[in-house]
Every structure is written in structure tokens, then in C-alpha cells.
JSON list of C-alpha atoms in Angstrom, two decimals:
[
{"chain": "P", "resi": 29, "resn": "MET", "atom": "CA", "xyz": [7.43, 45.94, -84.79]},
{"chain": "P", "resi": 30, "resn": "ILE", "atom": "CA", "xyz": [10.64, 44.90, -83.14]},
{"chain": "P", "resi": 31, "resn": "ARG", "atom": "CA", "xyz": [11.89, 41.63, -84.57]},
{"chain": "P", "resi": 32, "resn": "VAL", "atom": "CA", "xyz": [13.77, 39.06, -82.57]},
{"chain": "P", "resi": 33, "resn": "LYS", "atom": "CA", "xyz": [15.25, 36.59, -85.03]},
{"chain": "P", "resi": 34, "resn": "ALA", "atom": "CA", "xyz": [18.47, 35.04, -86.22]},
{"chain": "P", "resi": 35, "resn": "ASP", "atom": "CA", "xyz": [20.59, 37.62, -88.01]},
{"chain": "P", "resi": 36, "resn": "PRO", "atom": "CA", "xyz": [20.71, 36.86, -91.77]},
{"chain": "P", "resi": 37, "resn": "LYS", "atom": "CA", "xyz": [24.42, 37.77, -91.69]},
{"chain": "P", "resi": 38, "resn": "ASN", "atom": "CA", "xyz": [25.03, 34.89, -89.31]},
{"chain": "P", "resi": 39, "resn": "LYS", "atom": "CA", "xyz": [24.70, 31.97, -91.71]},
{"chain": "P", "resi": 40, "resn": "GLN", "atom": "CA", "xyz": [25.86, 29.43, -89.11]},
{"chain": "P", "resi": 41, "resn": "VAL", "atom": "CA", "xyz": [22.86, 30.16, -86.88]},
{"chain": "P", "resi": 42, "resn": "LEU", "atom": "CA", "xyz": [20.39, 30.07, -89.77]},
{"chain": "P", "resi": 43, "resn": "PHE", "atom": "CA", "xyz": [21.92, 26.88, -91.15]},
{"chain": "P", "resi": 44, "resn": "GLY", "atom": "CA", "xyz": [21.84, 25.36, -87.69]},
{"chain": "P", "resi": 45, "resn": "LEU", "atom": "CA", "xyz": [18.17, 26.26, -87.22]},
{"chain": "P", "resi": 46, "resn": "ASP", "atom": "CA", "xyz": [17.29, 24.53, -90.49]},
{"chain": "P", "resi": 47, "resn": "ASN", "atom": "CA", "xyz": [19.06, 21.34, -89.46]},
{"chain": "P", "resi": 48, "resn": "ILE", "atom": "CA", "xyz": [17.70, 20.81, -85.96]},
{"chain": "P", "resi": 49, "resn": "SER", "atom": "CA", "xyz": [15.19, 18.11, -85.05]},
{"chain": "P", "resi": 50, "resn": "LYS", "atom": "CA", "xyz": [11.45, 18.58, -85.20]},
{"chain": "P", "resi": 51, "resn": "GLY", "atom": "CA", "xyz": [11.38, 18.43, -81.40]},
{"chain": "P", "resi": 52, "resn": "HIS", "atom": "CA", "xyz": [13.80, 21.34, -81.15]},
{"chain": "P", "resi": 53, "resn": "LYS", "atom": "CA", "xyz": [11.85, 23.35, -83.72]},
{"chain": "P", "resi": 54, "resn": "ARG", "atom": "CA", "xyz": [8.63, 22.71, -81.80]},
{"chain": "P", "resi": 55, "resn": "ALA", "atom": "CA", "xyz": [10.30, 23.74, -78.53]},
{"chain": "P", "resi": 56, "resn": "ILE", "atom": "CA", "xyz": [11.61, 26.99, -80.06]},
{"chain": "P", "resi": 57, "resn": "ARG", "atom": "CA", "xyz": [8.18, 27.77, -81.52]},
{"chain": "P", "resi": 58, "resn": "THR", "atom": "CA", "xyz": [6.40, 26.97, -78.24]},
{"chain": "P", "resi": 59, "resn": "GLY", "atom": "CA", "xyz": [8.89, 29.13, -76.37]},
{"chain": "P", "resi": 60, "resn": "ALA", "atom": "CA", "xyz": [8.31, 31.94, -78.88]},
{"chain": "P", "resi": 61, "resn": "PHE", "atom": "CA", "xyz": [4.54, 31.83, -78.30]},
{"chain": "P", "resi": 62, "resn": "ASP", "atom": "CA", "xyz": [5.04, 31.77, -74.54]},
{"chain": "P", "resi": 63, "resn": "ILE", "atom": "CA", "xyz": [7.48, 34.69, -74.52]},
{"chain": "P", "resi": 64, "resn": "GLY", "atom": "CA", "xyz": [5.31, 36.62, -76.99]},
{"chain": "P", "resi": 65, "resn": "ARG", "atom": "CA", "xyz": [2.36, 36.39, -74.63]},
{"chain": "P", "resi": 66, "resn": "ARG", "atom": "CA", "xyz": [4.55, 37.20, -71.61]},
{"chain": "P", "resi": 67, "resn": "ASN", "atom": "CA", "xyz": [6.03, 40.26, -73.36]},
{"chain": "P", "resi": 68, "resn": "GLN", "atom": "CA", "xyz": [2.58, 41.41, -74.46]},
{"chain": "P", "resi": 69, "resn": "LEU", "atom": "CA", "xyz": [1.32, 41.27, -70.86]},
{"chain": "P", "resi": 70, "resn": "ASP", "atom": "CA", "xyz": [4.44, 43.03, -69.51]},
{"chain": "P", "resi": 71, "resn": "ILE", "atom": "CA", "xyz": [4.22, 45.78, -72.15]},
{"chain": "P", "resi": 72, "resn": "ARG", "atom": "CA", "xyz": [0.58, 46.39, -71.24]},
{"chain": "P", "resi": 73, "resn": "LYS", "atom": "CA", "xyz": [1.35, 46.32, -67.51]},
{"chain": "P", "resi": 74, "resn": "ASN", "atom": "CA", "xyz": [4.14, 48.89, -67.88]},
{"chain": "P", "resi": 75, "resn": "ILE", "atom": "CA", "xyz": [1.85, 51.28, -69.74]},
{"chain": "P", "resi": 76, "resn": "LYS", "atom": "CA", "xyz": [-1.04, 50.90, -67.30]},
{"chain": "P", "resi": 77, "resn": "LEU", "atom": "CA", "xyz": [0.73, 50.59, -63.96]},
{"chain": "P", "resi": 78, "resn": "GLY", "atom": "CA", "xyz": [4.27, 51.90, -64.33]},
{"chain": "P", "resi": 79, "resn": "ALA", "atom": "CA", "xyz": [5.12, 55.02, -62.33]},
{"chain": "P", "resi": 80, "resn": "LYS", "atom": "CA", "xyz": [4.98, 58.19, -64.43]},
{"chain": "P", "resi": 81, "resn": "THR", "atom": "CA", "xyz": [6.85, 61.34, -63.48]},
{"chain": "P", "resi": 82, "resn": "GLY", "atom": "CA", "xyz": [6.25, 63.53, -66.51]},
{"chain": "P", "resi": 83, "resn": "ARG", "atom": "CA", "xyz": [4.20, 66.68, -66.88]},
{"chain": "P", "resi": 84, "resn": "ALA", "atom": "CA", "xyz": [0.61, 66.84, -65.59]},
{"chain": "P", "resi": 85, "resn": "TYR", "atom": "CA", "xyz": [-2.13, 67.78, -68.05]},
{"chain": "P", "resi": 86, "resn": "ARG", "atom": "CA", "xyz": [-5.83, 68.40, -67.60]},
{"chain": "P", "resi": 87, "resn": "ILE", "atom": "CA", "xyz": [-7.74, 66.29, -70.13]},
{"chain": "P", "resi": 88, "resn": "GLY", "atom": "CA", "xyz": [-11.53, 66.14, -70.03]},
{"chain": "P", "resi": 89, "resn": "GLY", "atom": "CA", "xyz": [-11.62, 67.56, -66.53]},
{"chain": "P", "resi": 90, "resn": "LYS", "atom": "CA", "xyz": [-9.20, 64.95, -65.18]},
{"chain": "P", "resi": 91, "resn": "VAL", "atom": "CA", "xyz": [-5.51, 65.28, -64.46]},
{"chain": "P", "resi": 92, "resn": "HIS", "atom": "CA", "xyz": [-3.29, 63.06, -66.59]},
{"chain": "P", "resi": 93, "resn": "ARG", "atom": "CA", "xyz": [0.35, 62.45, -65.66]},
{"chain": "P", "resi": 94, "resn": "ALA", "atom": "CA", "xyz": [2.49, 61.96, -68.78]},
{"chain": "P", "resi": 95, "resn": "SER", "atom": "CA", "xyz": [5.57, 59.76, -68.92]},
{"chain": "P", "resi": 96, "resn": "ALA", "atom": "CA", "xyz": [9.01, 61.29, -68.70]},
{"chain": "P", "resi": 97, "resn": "ALA", "atom": "CA", "xyz": [11.79, 60.40, -71.11]},
{"chain": "P", "resi": 98, "resn": "GLY", "atom": "CA", "xyz": [13.02, 56.86, -70.44]},
{"chain": "P", "resi": 99, "resn": "GLU", "atom": "CA", "xyz": [9.76, 55.68, -68.84]},
{"chain": "P", "resi": 100, "resn": "ALA", "atom": "CA", "xyz": [7.13, 53.48, -70.47]},
{"chain": "P", "resi": 101, "resn": "PRO", "atom": "CA", "xyz": [4.44, 55.56, -72.20]},
{"chain": "P", "resi": 102, "resn": "ALA", "atom": "CA", "xyz": [1.53, 56.75, -70.08]},
{"chain": "P", "resi": 103, "resn": "GLN", "atom": "CA", "xyz": [-1.98, 55.55, -70.90]},
{"chain": "P", "resi": 104, "resn": "ILE", "atom": "CA", "xyz": [-4.60, 58.06, -71.99]},
{"chain": "P", "resi": 105, "resn": "THR", "atom": "CA", "xyz": [-7.12, 56.26, -74.22]},
{"chain": "P", "resi": 106, "resn": "GLY", "atom": "CA", "xyz": [-5.90, 52.66, -73.93]},
{"chain": "P", "resi": 107, "resn": "ASN", "atom": "CA", "xyz": [-5.31, 52.47, -77.69]},
{"chain": "P", "resi": 108, "resn": "LEU", "atom": "CA", "xyz": [-1.56, 51.85, -77.33]},
{"chain": "P", "resi": 109, "resn": "THR", "atom": "CA", "xyz": [-2.14, 49.28, -74.59]},
{"chain": "P", "resi": 110, "resn": "ARG", "atom": "CA", "xyz": [-4.69, 47.33, -76.64]},
{"chain": "P", "resi": 111, "resn": "SER", "atom": "CA", "xyz": [-2.48, 47.40, -79.74]},
{"chain": "P", "resi": 112, "resn": "ALA", "atom": "CA", "xyz": [0.50, 45.66, -78.06]},
{"chain": "P", "resi": 113, "resn": "THR", "atom": "CA", "xyz": [0.89, 42.43, -80.00]},
{"chain": "P", "resi": 114, "resn": "TYR", "atom": "CA", "xyz": [3.24, 39.65, -81.04]},
{"chain": "P", "resi": 115, "resn": "ASN", "atom": "CA", "xyz": [3.61, 37.39, -84.04]},
{"chain": "P", "resi": 116, "resn": "VAL", "atom": "CA", "xyz": [5.49, 34.08, -84.32]},
{"chain": "P", "resi": 117, "resn": "ARG", "atom": "CA", "xyz": [6.78, 33.07, -87.73]},
{"chain": "P", "resi": 118, "resn": "GLY", "atom": "CA", "xyz": [7.96, 29.48, -87.80]},
{"chain": "P", "resi": 119, "resn": "HIS", "atom": "CA", "xyz": [10.82, 28.61, -85.47]},
{"chain": "P", "resi": 120, "resn": "LYS", "atom": "CA", "xyz": [13.14, 31.42, -86.56]},
{"chain": "P", "resi": 121, "resn": "GLN", "atom": "CA", "xyz": [11.30, 34.64, -85.80]},
{"chain": "P", "resi": 122, "resn": "VAL", "atom": "CA", "xyz": [9.08, 36.30, -83.21]},
{"chain": "P", "resi": 123, "resn": "GLU", "atom": "CA", "xyz": [7.99, 39.95, -83.45]},
{"chain": "P", "resi": 124, "resn": "PHE", "atom": "CA", "xyz": [6.75, 42.24, -80.68]},
{"chain": "P", "resi": 125, "resn": "GLY", "atom": "CA", "xyz": [5.23, 45.62, -81.29]},
{"chain": "P", "resi": 126, "resn": "TYR", "atom": "CA", "xyz": [2.31, 47.98, -81.43]},
{"chain": "P", "resi": 127, "resn": "GLY", "atom": "CA", "xyz": [-0.33, 47.35, -84.07]},
{"chain": "P", "resi": 128, "resn": "ALA", "atom": "CA", "xyz": [-1.48, 49.69, -86.81]},
{"chain": "P", "resi": 129, "resn": "ALA", "atom": "CA", "xyz": [-4.18, 51.12, -84.54]},
{"chain": "P", "resi": 130, "resn": "ALA", "atom": "CA", "xyz": [-1.41, 52.85, -82.59]},
{"chain": "P", "resi": 131, "resn": "HIS", "atom": "CA", "xyz": [0.81, 54.10, -85.41]},
{"chain": "P", "resi": 132, "resn": "TYR", "atom": "CA", "xyz": [2.51, 56.48, -82.95]},
{"chain": "P", "resi": 133, "resn": "GLY", "atom": "CA", "xyz": [3.96, 53.58, -80.91]},
{"chain": "P", "resi": 134, "resn": "GLU", "atom": "CA", "xyz": [7.15, 53.66, -82.98]},
{"chain": "P", "resi": 135, "resn": "TYR", "atom": "CA", "xyz": [7.63, 57.35, -82.21]},
{"chain": "P", "resi": 136, "resn": "LEU", "atom": "CA", "xyz": [7.19, 56.72, -78.50]},
{"chain": "P", "resi": 137, "resn": "GLU", "atom": "CA", "xyz": [9.58, 53.75, -78.54]},
{"chain": "P", "resi": 138, "resn": "ASP", "atom": "CA", "xyz": [12.35, 55.42, -80.57]},
{"chain": "P", "resi": 139, "resn": "GLY", "atom": "CA", "xyz": [11.68, 59.09, -79.88]},
{"chain": "P", "resi": 140, "resn": "THR", "atom": "CA", "xyz": [11.74, 61.93, -82.39]},
{"chain": "P", "resi": 141, "resn": "ARG", "atom": "CA", "xyz": [13.80, 65.05, -82.75]},
{"chain": "P", "resi": 142, "resn": "HIS", "atom": "CA", "xyz": [11.20, 66.82, -80.57]},
{"chain": "P", "resi": 143, "resn": "MET", "atom": "CA", "xyz": [10.66, 64.06, -77.99]},
{"chain": "P", "resi": 144, "resn": "LYS", "atom": "CA", "xyz": [13.00, 61.67, -76.20]},
{"chain": "P", "resi": 145, "resn": "GLU", "atom": "CA", "xyz": [12.29, 57.96, -76.35]},
{"chain": "P", "resi": 146, "resn": "ARG", "atom": "CA", "xyz": [9.93, 56.10, -74.04]},
{"chain": "P", "resi": 147, "resn": "PRO", "atom": "CA", "xyz": [11.34, 52.58, -74.48]},
{"chain": "P", "resi": 148, "resn": "ASN", "atom": "CA", "xyz": [8.92, 49.92, -73.39]},
{"chain": "P", "resi": 149, "resn": "ILE", "atom": "CA", "xyz": [9.18, 47.07, -75.89]},
{"chain": "P", "resi": 150, "resn": "LYS", "atom": "CA", "xyz": [12.99, 47.11, -75.91]},
{"chain": "P", "resi": 151, "resn": "ARG", "atom": "CA", "xyz": [13.12, 47.08, -72.12]},
{"chain": "P", "resi": 152, "resn": "VAL", "atom": "CA", "xyz": [10.63, 44.22, -71.83]},
{"chain": "P", "resi": 153, "resn": "ALA", "atom": "CA", "xyz": [12.45, 42.16, -74.49]},
{"chain": "P", "resi": 154, "resn": "ASP", "atom": "CA", "xyz": [15.77, 42.66, -72.68]},
{"chain": "P", "resi": 155, "resn": "ASP", "atom": "CA", "xyz": [14.26, 41.86, -69.29]},
{"chain": "P", "resi": 156, "resn": "ASN", "atom": "CA", "xyz": [12.67, 38.64, -70.57]},
{"chain": "P", "resi": 157, "resn": "ALA", "atom": "CA", "xyz": [15.59, 37.30, -72.65]},
{"chain": "P", "resi": 158, "resn": "GLN", "atom": "CA", "xyz": [16.51, 34.63, -70.10]},
{"chain": "P", "resi": 159, "resn": "THR", "atom": "CA", "xyz": [12.84, 33.76, -69.63]},
{"chain": "P", "resi": 160, "resn": "PHE", "atom": "CA", "xyz": [12.63, 33.03, -73.38]},
{"chain": "P", "resi": 161, "resn": "ILE", "atom": "CA", "xyz": [15.44, 30.48, -73.04]},
{"chain": "P", "resi": 162, "resn": "ASN", "atom": "CA", "xyz": [13.73, 28.95, -69.99]},
{"chain": "P", "resi": 163, "resn": "TYR", "atom": "CA", "xyz": [10.45, 28.62, -71.92]},
{"chain": "P", "resi": 164, "resn": "MET", "atom": "CA", "xyz": [12.19, 26.83, -74.79]},
{"chain": "P", "resi": 165, "resn": "VAL", "atom": "CA", "xyz": [13.99, 24.44, -72.42]},
{"chain": "P", "resi": 166, "resn": "ARG", "atom": "CA", "xyz": [10.73, 23.73, -70.58]},
{"chain": "P", "resi": 167, "resn": "ALA", "atom": "CA", "xyz": [8.90, 23.03, -73.86]},
{"chain": "P", "resi": 168, "resn": "TYR", "atom": "CA", "xyz": [11.68, 20.72, -75.07]},
{"chain": "P", "resi": 169, "resn": "ASN", "atom": "CA", "xyz": [11.77, 18.78, -71.80]},
{"chain": "P", "resi": 170, "resn": "ALA", "atom": "CA", "xyz": [7.97, 18.40, -71.86]},
{"chain": "P", "resi": 171, "resn": "ASP", "atom": "CA", "xyz": [8.17, 16.56, -75.20]}
]
């Protein structure tokens, strides 16, 4: 799982998060749930619908187009798509990733010495960074 949280080395941020009001904590947590769901949907969409330009394979009588390096992974069985998940831990941490059912998700995301990376989670998290802030602001203003 990729973790998005305050860096433990940055004690000012962690101290600040402990000393904010309950309303702020609730807004951060609500924003974390909202962005977790948004990222989960975007990760799944990129796997299912994103353009793939990799090699073509014949699997079970059908042609499958693999993803090229730098693209989101291509869907074959749907296992990776279904395993995309998120977890919110308090108001300090939200995790995005692929579940245990798709243990190979980490290899696709980071690559191996034999295969270049197919970053999907990192790209989605970067693309939705401002949206996360907007969700927290919206949740705080709704209180």
C-alpha cells in the first residue's frame, strides 16, 4: 500500500495535527474517506479503460493488449481492479493500494529488474492531491 500521511520526521506537522480542533480532525477524516473512494474509482477506471499500447497476446482465444511501461496496468482477470482499496486511519493517515488478492500489484506499480513500472496509484494520488484539499475544505465548511 502507498501511504499518504504526515512524515514522522516532521514533528511540527504531527504536533499540529494533535492540537487541532475536533471539527478540523473530522474534516480531515471526511476528506480522507472522500479522496480514498475517489482514488479507488480512478485506479479502477485507469486499469479498465485506459489506452494500452503494449504487446498483443492471445489468451483463451481472445486478443489481449498489454500495457506498455509507464501506462496503467491492463486488465486480464479483473483481480487487480477488484483489489484496489483504501484505508483511513484516524485523521493522520490514508492508504491506497492493491489488496492481498493481487500480490503482484506492487511489482506492477514499482517495476522489477525485468519489467519497467506501470504506475497507477502514484499517478492517481498525484493527480488528486488538490482534490483532497478541496474535500477537506468542503467537509470543514459543511460543519
